[in-house]
CSV table of C-alpha atoms in Angstrom, one decimal:
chain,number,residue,atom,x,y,z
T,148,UNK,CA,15.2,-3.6,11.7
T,149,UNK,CA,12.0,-2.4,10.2
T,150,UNK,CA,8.5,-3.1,11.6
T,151,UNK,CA,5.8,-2.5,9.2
T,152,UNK,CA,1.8,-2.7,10.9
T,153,UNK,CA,-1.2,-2.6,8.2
T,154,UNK,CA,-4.1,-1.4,9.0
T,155,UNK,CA,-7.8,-0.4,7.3
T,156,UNK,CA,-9.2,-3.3,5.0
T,157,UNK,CA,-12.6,-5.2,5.4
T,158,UNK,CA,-15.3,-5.2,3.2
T,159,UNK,CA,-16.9,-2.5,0.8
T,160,UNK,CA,-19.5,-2.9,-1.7
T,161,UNK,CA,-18.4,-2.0,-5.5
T,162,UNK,CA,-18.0,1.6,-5.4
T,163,UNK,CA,-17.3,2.3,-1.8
T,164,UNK,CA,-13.5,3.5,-0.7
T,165,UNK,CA,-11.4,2.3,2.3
T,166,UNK,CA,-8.4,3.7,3.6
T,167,UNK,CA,-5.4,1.9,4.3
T,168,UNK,CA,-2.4,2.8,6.8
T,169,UNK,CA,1.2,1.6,7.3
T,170,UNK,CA,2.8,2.9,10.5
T,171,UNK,CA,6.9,2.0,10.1
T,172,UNK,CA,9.2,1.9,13.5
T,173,UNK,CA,12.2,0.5,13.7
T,174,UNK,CA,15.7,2.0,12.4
T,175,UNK,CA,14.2,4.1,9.6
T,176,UNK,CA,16.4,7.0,7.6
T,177,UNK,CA,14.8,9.7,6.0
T,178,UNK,CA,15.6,8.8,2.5
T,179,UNK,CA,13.1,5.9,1.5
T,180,UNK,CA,10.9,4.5,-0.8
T,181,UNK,CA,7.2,3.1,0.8
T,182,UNK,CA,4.6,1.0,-1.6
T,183,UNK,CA,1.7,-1.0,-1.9
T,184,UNK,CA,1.0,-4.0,-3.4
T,185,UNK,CA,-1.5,-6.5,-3.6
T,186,UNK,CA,-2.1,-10.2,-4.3
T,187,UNK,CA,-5.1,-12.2,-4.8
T,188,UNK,CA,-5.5,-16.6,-4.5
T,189,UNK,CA,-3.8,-17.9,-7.4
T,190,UNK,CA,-1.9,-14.9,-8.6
T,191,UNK,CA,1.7,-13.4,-8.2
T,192,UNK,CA,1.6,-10.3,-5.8
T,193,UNK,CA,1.7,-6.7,-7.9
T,194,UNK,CA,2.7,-3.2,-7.2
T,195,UNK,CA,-0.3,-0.9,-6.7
T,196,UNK,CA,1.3,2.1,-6.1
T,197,UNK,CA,5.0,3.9,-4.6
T,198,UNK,CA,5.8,7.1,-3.5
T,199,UNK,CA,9.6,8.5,-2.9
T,200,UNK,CA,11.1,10.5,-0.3
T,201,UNK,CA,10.3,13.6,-2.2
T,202,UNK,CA,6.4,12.3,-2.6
T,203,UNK,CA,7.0,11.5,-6.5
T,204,UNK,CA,4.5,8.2,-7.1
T,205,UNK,CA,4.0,5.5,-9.2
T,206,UNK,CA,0.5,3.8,-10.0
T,207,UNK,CA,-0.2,0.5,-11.5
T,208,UNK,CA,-2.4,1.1,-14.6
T,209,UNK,CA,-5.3,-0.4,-12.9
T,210,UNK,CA,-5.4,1.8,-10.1
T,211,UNK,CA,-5.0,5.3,-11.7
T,212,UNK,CA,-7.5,8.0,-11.0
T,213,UNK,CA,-9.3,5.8,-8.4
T,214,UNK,CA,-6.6,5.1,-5.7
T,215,UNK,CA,-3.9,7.6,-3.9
T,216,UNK,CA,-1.0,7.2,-2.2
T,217,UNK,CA,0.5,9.2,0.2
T,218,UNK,CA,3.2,9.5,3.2
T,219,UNK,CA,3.7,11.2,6.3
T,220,UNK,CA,7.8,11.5,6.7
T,221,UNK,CA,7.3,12.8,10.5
T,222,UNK,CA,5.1,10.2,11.4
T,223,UNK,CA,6.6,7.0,8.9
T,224,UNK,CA,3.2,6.6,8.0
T,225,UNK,CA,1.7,5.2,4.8
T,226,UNK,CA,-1.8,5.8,3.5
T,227,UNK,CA,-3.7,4.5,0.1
T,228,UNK,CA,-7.2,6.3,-0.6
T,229,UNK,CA,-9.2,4.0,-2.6
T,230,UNK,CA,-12.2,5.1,-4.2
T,231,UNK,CA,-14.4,3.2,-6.6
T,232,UNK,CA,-13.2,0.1,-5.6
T,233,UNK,CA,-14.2,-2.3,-8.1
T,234,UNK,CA,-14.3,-6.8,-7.2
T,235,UNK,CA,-11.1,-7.2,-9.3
T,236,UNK,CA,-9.2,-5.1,-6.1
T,237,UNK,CA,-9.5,-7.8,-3.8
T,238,UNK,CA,-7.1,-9.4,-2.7
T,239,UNK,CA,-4.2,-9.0,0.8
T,240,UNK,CA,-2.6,-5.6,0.6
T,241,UNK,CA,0.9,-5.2,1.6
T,242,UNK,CA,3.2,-2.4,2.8
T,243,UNK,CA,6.7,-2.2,1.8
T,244,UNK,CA,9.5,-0.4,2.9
T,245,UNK,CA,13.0,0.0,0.5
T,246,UNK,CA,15.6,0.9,2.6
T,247,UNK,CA,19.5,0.7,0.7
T,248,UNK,CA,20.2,-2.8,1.1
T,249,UNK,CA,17.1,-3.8,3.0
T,250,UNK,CA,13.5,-4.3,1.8
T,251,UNK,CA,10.7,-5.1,4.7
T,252,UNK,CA,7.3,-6.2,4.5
T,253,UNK,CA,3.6,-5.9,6.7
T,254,UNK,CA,1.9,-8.4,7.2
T,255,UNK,CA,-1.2,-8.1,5.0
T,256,UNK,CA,-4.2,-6.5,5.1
T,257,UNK,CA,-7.5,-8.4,3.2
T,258,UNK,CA,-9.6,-6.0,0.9
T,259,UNK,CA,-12.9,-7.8,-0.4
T,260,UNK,CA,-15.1,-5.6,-2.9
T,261,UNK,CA,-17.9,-7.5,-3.1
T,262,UNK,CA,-21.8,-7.4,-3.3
C-alpha cells in the first residue's frame, strides 16, 4: 500500500508560480512512474506532466515551458514548479503513483489563478 500527501496550492495571481509536493510512503520499489494531473468543475481530469525512474518527463502541451516536474528517488518525493500560471490552470491537482499492477492517488490539492 501506497500513501500519497499533496502539498503547496492556494492562490496566485496570473503570473505568479507555486510549488507543489508529493511525499509517497508506503511499500514503494525503486522502479516507478510519479505524475500530475489536474481537473477543474465540469471537466475530465488531465495529465499535466510525468517523470520515470530515470527522470525522462512528459508535459501536457499546455504546460510546456512554464511548469517542471521533478522527483527525489531518496526521499519519494514529487515536485511541480509552476511559473506563469495563467486562470485556465486552476483546477485540484493530483499526484499519482504507477507501480506494476497498482496505481495510487493523493488526495488533491486546489490551485486557483485568479485576480
Amino acid at each position: 500500500q501506497v500513501q500519497l500527501v499533496e502539498s503547496g496550492g492556494g492562490l496566485v495571481q496570473p503570473g505568479g508560480s507555486l510549488r507543489l509536493s508529493c511525499a509517497a510512503s508506503g511499500s514503494i520499489g525503486r522502479l516507478y512512474t510519479m505524475g500530475w494531473y489536474r481537473q477543474a468543475p465540469g471537466k475530465q481530469r488531465d495529465v499535466v506532466a510525468r517523470i520515470g525512474s530515470a527522470g525522462d518527463s512528459y508535459y501536457a502541451d499546455s504546460v510546456k515551458g512554464r511548469f517542471t516536474i521533478s522527483r527525489d528517488n531518496a526521499e519519494n518525493t514529487l515536485y511541480l514548479q509552476m511559473n506563469s500560471l495563467k486562470p485556465e490552470d486552476t483546477a485540484v491537482y493530483y499526484c499519482n503513483v504507477v507501480l506494476p499492477g497498482e496505481n495510487y492517488w493523493g488526495q488533491g490539492t486546489q490551485v486557483t489563478a485568479s485576480t
